Amino acid sequence: MRIILAPMEGLADVHLRRLITAQGGYDWVVSEFVRVVDRLYPDRVLLKNCPELEQGGRTDSGTPLRVQLLGNHPQAMAANAVRAVELGSFGIDINFGCPSKTVNRSKGGAVLLKEPDTLYSVVRAVREAVPAQVMVSAKMRLGFDDTSLMLENASAIESAGAGELTVHARTRLQGYAPPAHWHELARIKEHITIPLIANGDICSVEDYHRCVAIAGTADVMLGRGAVRLPFLAKQIRANSAPQAQWADVAPLLQHFWQEIGVSMSPKDRVGRIKQWVNYLRQSHSEAETLWVAIRAEKDAQILDSRLHAIVEG
Ligand SMILES: Cc1cc2nc3c(=O)[nH]c(=O)nc-3n(C[C@H](O)[C@H](O)[C@H](O)COP(=O)(O)O)c2cc1C
């Protein structure tokens, strides 16, 4: 069993990655995507997206970080991959799943699932450029509009030399709408020999077991479920699912609020805390109360006192 914290651009930034991995249970974490156009970035671009690179490529709790790159230009992807590895990234993950219209228009992310040959060229170039012992993996969806190229895409990624494949069990057309189609993962698993990492809607210990039974792989990537339940990976490993304990989560929320206060503007800080509370309220009724109290609040100081009042009861 391997459990990976998913890349989530604008959500699982360095602060949330630090906090979630500190709860234990994660084998590694994938960075938010770094969009590559046609050249090698200066180091500051990678360091800004992935500050863990300045501390040995690990989160504070020691969880390795794998930089994720998004783009279609094989040479530029390879050059940035080499640099990310030199800076300390534990492997490179390549994004073939992003559904954003802007990103897809510039031929990045899920739109490449229409072109198995391009998937092959990008993975091949990265694989050939980074040292052989460094893991090169890819993350894809089931397809763009449908699953007609799903197996061909998985094969292209494998034959280009990727060592692992994560699949978010939806097409781009399906967006993020439930359900995730785990049974399609079983077809991919049958078709490839590299490890398959299942992703999509694993939000509880029960979901984990159902997904493993259907997809046929014990390796999973947790996204929004980990944001709602920061202890999810540990619970999966312990095979126990106690009621989500607000008493355990509330101090984390307080800690997060203090931490982002150091580096973010008051406006961004307010936006980020609301974003997390919005996820937490899907699993904790206390967070719903907090949400109602803060959702319209723009002032960081007032928000601070509301947070204190509710979090500390
Ligand atoms: C806010 C947000 C940002 C995301 N950003 C990325 C990203 O940068 N790279 C990527 O490969 N997937 C990204 N994803 C997709 C997730 O990694 C994951 O595949 C998807 O959320 C399904 O898994 P889940 O149901 O466990 O959340 C993002 C998802 C969300 C909700």
CSV table of C-alpha atoms and ligand atoms in Angstrom, one decimal:
chain,number,residue,atom,x,y,z
A,1,MET,CA,0.0,0.0,0.0
A,2,ARG,CA,1.3,3.4,-0.9
A,3,ILE,CA,-0.6,6.6,-0.1
A,4,ILE,CA,0.2,9.9,-2.0
A,5,LEU,CA,-1.1,13.4,-1.3
A,6,ALA,CA,-2.4,14.7,-4.6
A,7,PRO,CA,-1.3,17.8,-6.4
A,8,MET,CA,-4.0,20.5,-6.0
A,9,GLU,CA,-3.1,23.9,-7.5
A,10,GLY,CA,-4.2,26.8,-5.4
A,11,LEU,CA,-5.3,24.5,-2.6
A,12,ALA,CA,-2.6,22.1,-1.5
A,13,ASP,CA,0.2,24.8,-1.4
A,14,VAL,CA,3.3,24.5,0.7
A,15,HIS,CA,1.3,25.4,3.9
A,16,LEU,CA,-1.4,22.8,3.5
A,17,ARG,CA,1.1,20.2,2.2
A,18,ARG,CA,3.2,20.8,5.4
A,19,LEU,CA,0.1,20.5,7.6
A,20,ILE,CA,-1.4,17.4,6.0
A,21,THR,CA,1.8,15.4,5.7
A,22,ALA,CA,2.6,16.2,9.3
A,23,GLN,CA,-0.4,14.1,10.3
A,24,GLY,CA,1.4,11.1,8.9
A,25,GLY,CA,0.7,8.3,6.5
A,26,TYR,CA,1.9,9.7,3.3
A,27,ASP,CA,4.6,8.1,1.2
A,28,TRP,CA,5.1,11.3,-0.9
A,29,VAL,CA,3.4,14.4,-2.1
A,30,VAL,CA,3.1,15.8,-5.6
A,31,SER,CA,3.5,19.6,-6.1
A,32,GLU,CA,1.0,21.9,-7.7
A,33,PHE,CA,1.7,21.8,-11.4
A,34,VAL,CA,4.4,24.0,-12.8
A,35,ARG,CA,3.4,25.1,-16.3
A,36,VAL,CA,6.3,24.7,-18.8
A,37,VAL,CA,6.1,26.6,-22.1
A,38,ASP,CA,9.1,26.4,-24.3
A,39,ARG,CA,12.2,27.1,-22.2
A,40,LEU,CA,14.1,26.4,-19.0
A,41,TYR,CA,12.8,28.5,-16.1
A,42,PRO,CA,15.1,30.3,-13.7
A,43,ASP,CA,15.3,28.5,-10.4
A,44,ARG,CA,13.1,31.0,-8.6
A,45,VAL,CA,10.1,29.7,-10.5
A,46,LEU,CA,10.5,26.2,-9.3
A,47,LEU,CA,11.5,27.4,-5.8
A,48,LYS,CA,8.4,29.6,-5.6
A,49,ASN,CA,6.1,26.7,-6.5
A,50,CYS,CA,7.9,24.1,-4.5
A,51,PRO,CA,9.7,25.8,-1.5
A,52,GLU,CA,10.4,22.3,-0.1
A,53,LEU,CA,13.2,22.2,-2.6
A,54,GLU,CA,15.1,24.6,-0.3
A,55,GLN,CA,14.9,22.0,2.5
A,56,GLY,CA,16.1,18.8,0.8
A,57,GLY,CA,13.0,18.3,-1.2
A,58,ARG,CA,10.9,17.2,1.8
A,59,THR,CA,8.1,18.7,3.8
A,60,ASP,CA,8.9,19.6,7.4
A,61,SER,CA,7.8,16.2,8.5
A,62,GLY,CA,10.1,14.5,6.0
A,63,THR,CA,7.7,13.5,3.3
A,64,PRO,CA,9.4,13.6,-0.1
A,65,LEU,CA,8.1,16.0,-2.7
A,66,ARG,CA,7.8,15.1,-6.4
A,67,VAL,CA,7.6,18.2,-8.7
A,68,GLN,CA,4.8,18.0,-11.2
A,69,LEU,CA,5.4,19.6,-14.7
A,70,LEU,CA,2.7,20.4,-17.2
A,71,GLY,CA,3.4,21.1,-20.9
A,72,ASN,CA,3.7,19.7,-24.4
A,73,HIS,CA,7.2,20.8,-25.4
A,74,PRO,CA,9.4,17.7,-24.9
A,75,GLN,CA,12.8,19.6,-24.7
A,76,ALA,CA,11.5,22.3,-22.4
A,77,MET,CA,9.8,19.7,-20.1
A,78,ALA,CA,13.1,17.7,-20.1
A,79,ALA,CA,15.2,20.7,-19.2
A,80,ASN,CA,12.9,21.8,-16.4
A,81,ALA,CA,12.7,18.2,-15.1
A,82,VAL,CA,16.5,18.0,-15.0
A,83,ARG,CA,16.7,21.2,-13.0
A,84,ALA,CA,14.0,20.2,-10.6
A,85,VAL,CA,15.8,17.0,-9.8
A,86,GLU,CA,19.1,18.9,-9.4
A,87,LEU,CA,17.3,21.1,-6.9
A,88,GLY,CA,16.2,18.1,-4.9
A,89,SER,CA,12.9,16.9,-6.3
A,90,PHE,CA,12.2,13.2,-5.5
A,91,GLY,CA,11.2,12.3,-9.1
A,92,ILE,CA,9.1,14.1,-11.7
A,93,ASP,CA,5.4,13.7,-12.3
A,94,ILE,CA,3.9,14.9,-15.6
A,95,ASN,CA,0.4,16.3,-15.7
A,96,PHE,CA,-2.0,15.0,-18.4
A,97,GLY,CA,-5.1,15.6,-16.5
A,98,CYS,CA,-5.7,19.4,-16.0
A,99,PRO,CA,-9.1,20.3,-17.2
A,100,SER,CA,-8.7,24.1,-17.3
A,101,LYS,CA,-9.8,25.6,-20.5
A,102,THR,CA,-6.9,28.1,-20.5
A,103,VAL,CA,-4.4,25.4,-19.9
A,104,ASN,CA,-5.9,23.1,-22.5
A,105,ARG,CA,-6.0,25.9,-25.1
A,106,SER,CA,-2.3,26.2,-24.9
A,107,LYS,CA,-2.1,22.4,-25.4
A,108,GLY,CA,-1.3,21.4,-21.8
A,109,GLY,CA,-3.0,19.0,-19.4
A,110,ALA,CA,-6.0,16.8,-20.3
A,111,VAL,CA,-6.2,18.0,-24.0
A,112,LEU,CA,-3.1,15.9,-24.7
A,113,LEU,CA,-5.1,12.8,-24.0
A,114,LYS,CA,-6.3,13.2,-27.6
A,115,GLU,CA,-2.7,12.7,-28.7
A,116,PRO,CA,-1.1,9.5,-27.4
A,117,ASP,CA,2.0,10.3,-29.6
A,118,THR,CA,2.5,13.6,-27.7
A,119,LEU,CA,2.2,11.8,-24.4
A,120,TYR,CA,4.9,9.4,-25.6
A,121,SER,CA,7.2,12.2,-26.7
A,122,VAL,CA,6.9,14.2,-23.5
A,123,VAL,CA,7.4,11.3,-21.2
A,124,ARG,CA,10.2,9.9,-23.3
A,125,ALA,CA,12.1,13.2,-23.4
A,126,VAL,CA,11.9,13.6,-19.6
A,127,ARG,CA,12.8,9.9,-19.0
A,128,GLU,CA,15.9,10.2,-21.2
A,129,ALA,CA,17.0,13.5,-19.6
A,130,VAL,CA,16.9,12.7,-15.9
A,131,PRO,CA,19.1,10.1,-14.2
A,132,ALA,CA,18.0,6.5,-14.5
A,133,GLN,CA,17.4,6.1,-10.8
A,134,VAL,CA,15.0,9.0,-10.6
A,135,MET,CA,11.3,8.2,-10.9
A,136,VAL,CA,9.4,9.6,-13.8
A,137,SER,CA,5.6,9.2,-13.4
A,138,ALA,CA,2.5,10.6,-15.1
A,139,LYS,CA,-1.0,11.5,-14.0
A,140,MET,CA,-3.9,11.3,-16.4
A,141,ARG,CA,-7.6,11.1,-16.6
A,142,LEU,CA,-9.7,8.4,-18.3
A,143,GLY,CA,-9.8,10.5,-21.5
A,144,PHE,CA,-10.8,13.9,-22.8
A,145,ASP,CA,-14.5,13.5,-23.9
A,146,ASP,CA,-14.6,9.7,-23.6
A,147,THR,CA,-12.5,6.7,-22.7
A,148,SER,CA,-11.8,5.6,-26.3
A,149,LEU,CA,-8.1,6.3,-26.1
A,150,MET,CA,-7.7,5.4,-22.4
A,151,LEU,CA,-5.7,2.2,-22.9
A,152,GLU,CA,-3.7,3.6,-25.8
A,153,ASN,CA,-2.7,6.6,-23.6
A,154,ALA,CA,-1.7,4.4,-20.7
A,155,SER,CA,0.4,2.3,-23.0
A,156,ALA,CA,2.0,5.3,-24.6
A,157,ILE,CA,3.0,6.5,-21.1
A,158,GLU,CA,4.3,3.1,-20.1
A,159,SER,CA,6.3,2.4,-23.3
A,160,ALA,CA,7.9,5.9,-23.1
A,161,GLY,CA,9.5,4.8,-19.8
A,162,ALA,CA,7.3,6.1,-17.0
A,163,GLY,CA,7.7,4.0,-13.8
A,164,GLU,CA,4.2,4.7,-12.3
A,165,LEU,CA,0.9,6.0,-13.6
A,166,THR,CA,-1.7,7.7,-11.5
A,167,VAL,CA,-5.2,7.9,-13.0
A,168,HIS,CA,-8.0,10.2,-11.9
A,169,ALA,CA,-11.0,8.0,-12.7
A,170,ARG,CA,-12.9,10.6,-14.7
A,171,THR,CA,-12.7,12.0,-18.2
A,172,ARG,CA,-12.1,15.7,-18.6
A,173,LEU,CA,-15.7,16.1,-19.6
A,174,GLN,CA,-16.8,14.6,-16.3
A,175,GLY,CA,-14.9,17.3,-14.5
A,176,TYR,CA,-15.0,16.6,-10.8
A,177,ALA,CA,-18.6,15.4,-10.6
A,178,PRO,CA,-19.2,12.2,-8.7
A,179,PRO,CA,-19.0,9.3,-9.1
A,180,ALA,CA,-15.4,8.4,-9.9
A,181,HIS,CA,-15.3,5.5,-12.3
A,182,TRP,CA,-13.0,3.1,-10.5
A,183,HIS,CA,-14.0,0.1,-12.7
A,184,GLU,CA,-12.2,1.8,-15.6
A,185,LEU,CA,-9.0,1.7,-13.5
A,186,ALA,CA,-9.2,-2.1,-13.4
A,187,ARG,CA,-9.1,-2.1,-17.2
A,188,ILE,CA,-6.0,0.0,-17.2
A,189,LYS,CA,-4.4,-2.2,-14.5
A,190,GLU,CA,-4.9,-5.2,-16.7
A,191,HIS,CA,-3.3,-3.4,-19.6
A,192,ILE,CA,-0.1,-2.1,-18.1
A,193,THR,CA,2.8,-3.6,-16.1
A,194,ILE,CA,3.9,-0.5,-14.2
A,195,PRO,CA,2.2,0.3,-10.8
A,196,LEU,CA,-1.1,2.0,-11.1
A,197,ILE,CA,-2.1,4.6,-8.5
A,198,ALA,CA,-5.9,5.0,-8.2
A,199,ASN,CA,-7.3,8.5,-7.7
A,200,GLY,CA,-10.7,10.1,-7.4
A,201,ASP,CA,-13.2,10.4,-4.6
A,202,ILE,CA,-11.4,8.3,-2.0
A,203,CYS,CA,-12.7,10.3,1.0
A,204,SER,CA,-13.0,7.7,3.8
A,205,VAL,CA,-11.5,4.3,4.9
A,206,GLU,CA,-14.5,2.6,3.4
A,207,ASP,CA,-13.9,4.4,0.0
A,208,TYR,CA,-10.4,3.1,0.1
A,209,HIS,CA,-11.4,-0.5,0.5
A,210,ARG,CA,-14.1,-0.2,-2.1
A,211,CYS,CA,-11.7,1.4,-4.6
A,212,VAL,CA,-9.0,-1.2,-4.0
A,213,ALA,CA,-11.5,-4.0,-4.5
A,214,ILE,CA,-12.8,-2.5,-7.7
A,215,ALA,CA,-9.6,-1.1,-9.2
A,216,GLY,CA,-7.3,-3.9,-8.2
A,217,THR,CA,-4.5,-1.7,-6.9
A,218,ALA,CA,-3.7,-0.9,-3.2
A,219,ASP,CA,-1.8,2.3,-4.2
A,220,VAL,CA,-3.9,5.5,-3.9
A,221,MET,CA,-3.7,9.2,-4.3
A,222,LEU,CA,-5.8,11.3,-1.9
A,223,GLY,CA,-7.0,14.8,-2.9
A,224,ARG,CA,-10.0,16.6,-1.5
A,225,GLY,CA,-10.6,13.8,1.0
A,226,ALA,CA,-7.3,14.7,2.6
A,227,VAL,CA,-8.2,18.3,2.8
A,228,ARG,CA,-11.5,17.5,4.5
A,229,LEU,CA,-9.9,14.9,6.8
A,230,PRO,CA,-6.2,15.6,7.4
A,231,PHE,CA,-5.9,12.3,9.3
A,232,LEU,CA,-7.3,10.2,6.4
A,233,ALA,CA,-4.0,8.5,5.3
A,234,LYS,CA,-3.3,7.5,8.9
A,235,GLN,CA,-6.8,6.1,9.3
A,236,ILE,CA,-6.5,4.1,6.1
A,237,ARG,CA,-3.2,2.6,7.4
A,238,ALA,CA,-4.7,1.8,10.8
A,239,ASN,CA,-7.8,0.5,9.0
A,240,SER,CA,-9.9,2.4,11.5
A,241,ALA,CA,-12.3,5.2,11.0
A,242,PRO,CA,-13.4,6.9,14.2
A,243,GLN,CA,-15.8,9.8,13.8
A,244,ALA,CA,-14.1,12.8,12.4
A,245,GLN,CA,-12.9,14.6,15.5
A,246,TRP,CA,-13.3,18.4,15.4
A,247,ALA,CA,-11.3,18.6,18.6
A,248,ASP,CA,-8.3,17.3,16.7
A,249,VAL,CA,-8.9,19.4,13.6
A,250,ALA,CA,-9.6,22.7,15.3
A,251,PRO,CA,-6.0,23.2,16.6
A,252,LEU,CA,-4.7,22.5,13.1
A,253,LEU,CA,-7.0,25.2,11.7
A,254,GLN,CA,-5.8,27.7,14.3
A,255,HIS,CA,-2.2,26.7,13.5
A,256,PHE,CA,-2.7,27.1,9.8
A,257,TRP,CA,-4.3,30.6,10.3
A,258,GLN,CA,-1.2,31.7,12.3
A,259,GLU,CA,1.2,30.2,9.8
A,260,ILE,CA,-0.3,31.8,6.7
A,261,GLY,CA,-0.4,35.1,8.6
A,262,VAL,CA,3.4,35.2,8.4
A,263,SER,CA,3.7,35.1,4.6
A,264,MET,CA,0.4,36.1,3.1
A,265,SER,CA,-1.3,39.5,2.7
A,266,PRO,CA,-4.4,39.9,5.0
A,267,LYS,CA,-6.6,39.5,1.9
A,268,ASP,CA,-5.0,36.3,0.7
A,269,ARG,CA,-5.0,35.0,4.2
A,270,VAL,CA,-8.7,35.5,4.6
A,271,GLY,CA,-9.3,33.8,1.3
A,272,ARG,CA,-7.2,30.8,2.2
A,273,ILE,CA,-8.7,30.1,5.6
A,274,LYS,CA,-12.2,30.3,4.1
A,275,GLN,CA,-11.2,28.0,1.3
A,276,TRP,CA,-10.1,25.4,3.9
A,277,VAL,CA,-13.1,25.8,6.1
A,278,ASN,CA,-15.3,25.3,3.1
A,279,TYR,CA,-13.7,21.9,2.6
A,280,LEU,CA,-13.8,21.0,6.3
A,281,ARG,CA,-17.5,21.8,6.6
A,282,GLN,CA,-18.2,18.8,4.3
A,283,SER,CA,-16.9,16.5,7.1
A,284,HIS,CA,-17.4,18.4,10.3
A,285,SER,CA,-20.6,20.0,11.5
A,286,GLU,CA,-18.6,22.5,13.7
A,287,ALA,CA,-16.9,23.8,10.6
A,288,GLU,CA,-20.3,24.5,9.1
A,289,THR,CA,-21.0,26.8,12.1
A,290,LEU,CA,-17.7,28.5,11.6
A,291,TRP,CA,-18.3,28.8,7.9
A,292,VAL,CA,-21.6,30.6,8.5
A,293,ALA,CA,-19.8,33.0,10.9
A,294,ILE,CA,-16.9,33.8,8.6
A,295,ARG,CA,-18.0,33.4,5.0
A,296,ALA,CA,-18.9,37.1,4.4
A,297,GLU,CA,-16.1,38.5,6.6
A,298,LYS,CA,-13.3,40.3,4.8
A,299,ASP,CA,-11.4,41.7,7.8
A,300,ALA,CA,-8.6,39.5,9.1
A,301,GLN,CA,-8.9,40.8,12.7
A,302,ILE,CA,-12.6,40.2,13.0
A,303,LEU,CA,-12.1,36.8,11.4
A,304,ASP,CA,-9.3,36.1,13.9
A,305,SER,CA,-11.7,36.7,16.8
A,306,ARG,CA,-14.5,34.6,15.3
A,307,LEU,CA,-12.0,31.8,14.7
A,308,HIS,CA,-10.9,31.9,18.3
A,309,ALA,CA,-14.4,31.9,19.6
A,310,ILE,CA,-15.5,28.9,17.6
A,311,VAL,CA,-12.3,26.9,17.6
A,312,GLU,CA,-11.7,27.3,21.3
A,313,GLY,CA,-15.4,26.9,22.1
B,1,LIG,C1,-8.4,22.7,-6.4
B,1,LIG,C2,-7.8,21.6,-7.2
B,1,LIG,C3,-6.5,21.8,-7.9
B,1,LIG,C4,-6.0,20.7,-8.6
B,1,LIG,N1,-4.7,20.8,-9.1
B,1,LIG,C5,-4.1,19.8,-9.7
B,1,LIG,C6,-2.8,19.9,-10.2
B,1,LIG,O1,-2.1,20.9,-10.0
B,1,LIG,N2,-2.2,18.8,-10.8
B,1,LIG,C7,-2.9,17.6,-11.0
B,1,LIG,O2,-2.4,16.6,-11.5
B,1,LIG,N3,-4.2,17.5,-10.5
B,1,LIG,C8,-4.8,18.5,-9.9
B,1,LIG,N4,-6.0,18.4,-9.3
B,1,LIG,C9,-6.7,17.1,-9.4
B,1,LIG,C10,-6.4,16.3,-8.1
B,1,LIG,O3,-5.1,16.0,-8.0
B,1,LIG,C11,-7.2,14.9,-8.2
B,1,LIG,O4,-6.8,14.2,-9.3
B,1,LIG,C12,-8.7,15.2,-8.2
B,1,LIG,O5,-9.1,16.2,-7.3
B,1,LIG,C13,-9.5,13.9,-7.9
B,1,LIG,O6,-9.1,13.3,-6.6
B,1,LIG,P1,-9.9,13.6,-5.3
B,1,LIG,O7,-11.3,13.2,-5.5
B,1,LIG,O8,-9.2,12.7,-4.3
B,1,LIG,O9,-9.8,15.0,-5.0
B,1,LIG,C14,-6.6,19.4,-8.6
B,1,LIG,C15,-7.9,19.3,-8.0
B,1,LIG,C16,-8.4,20.3,-7.3
B,1,LIG,C17,-9.8,20.1,-6.6
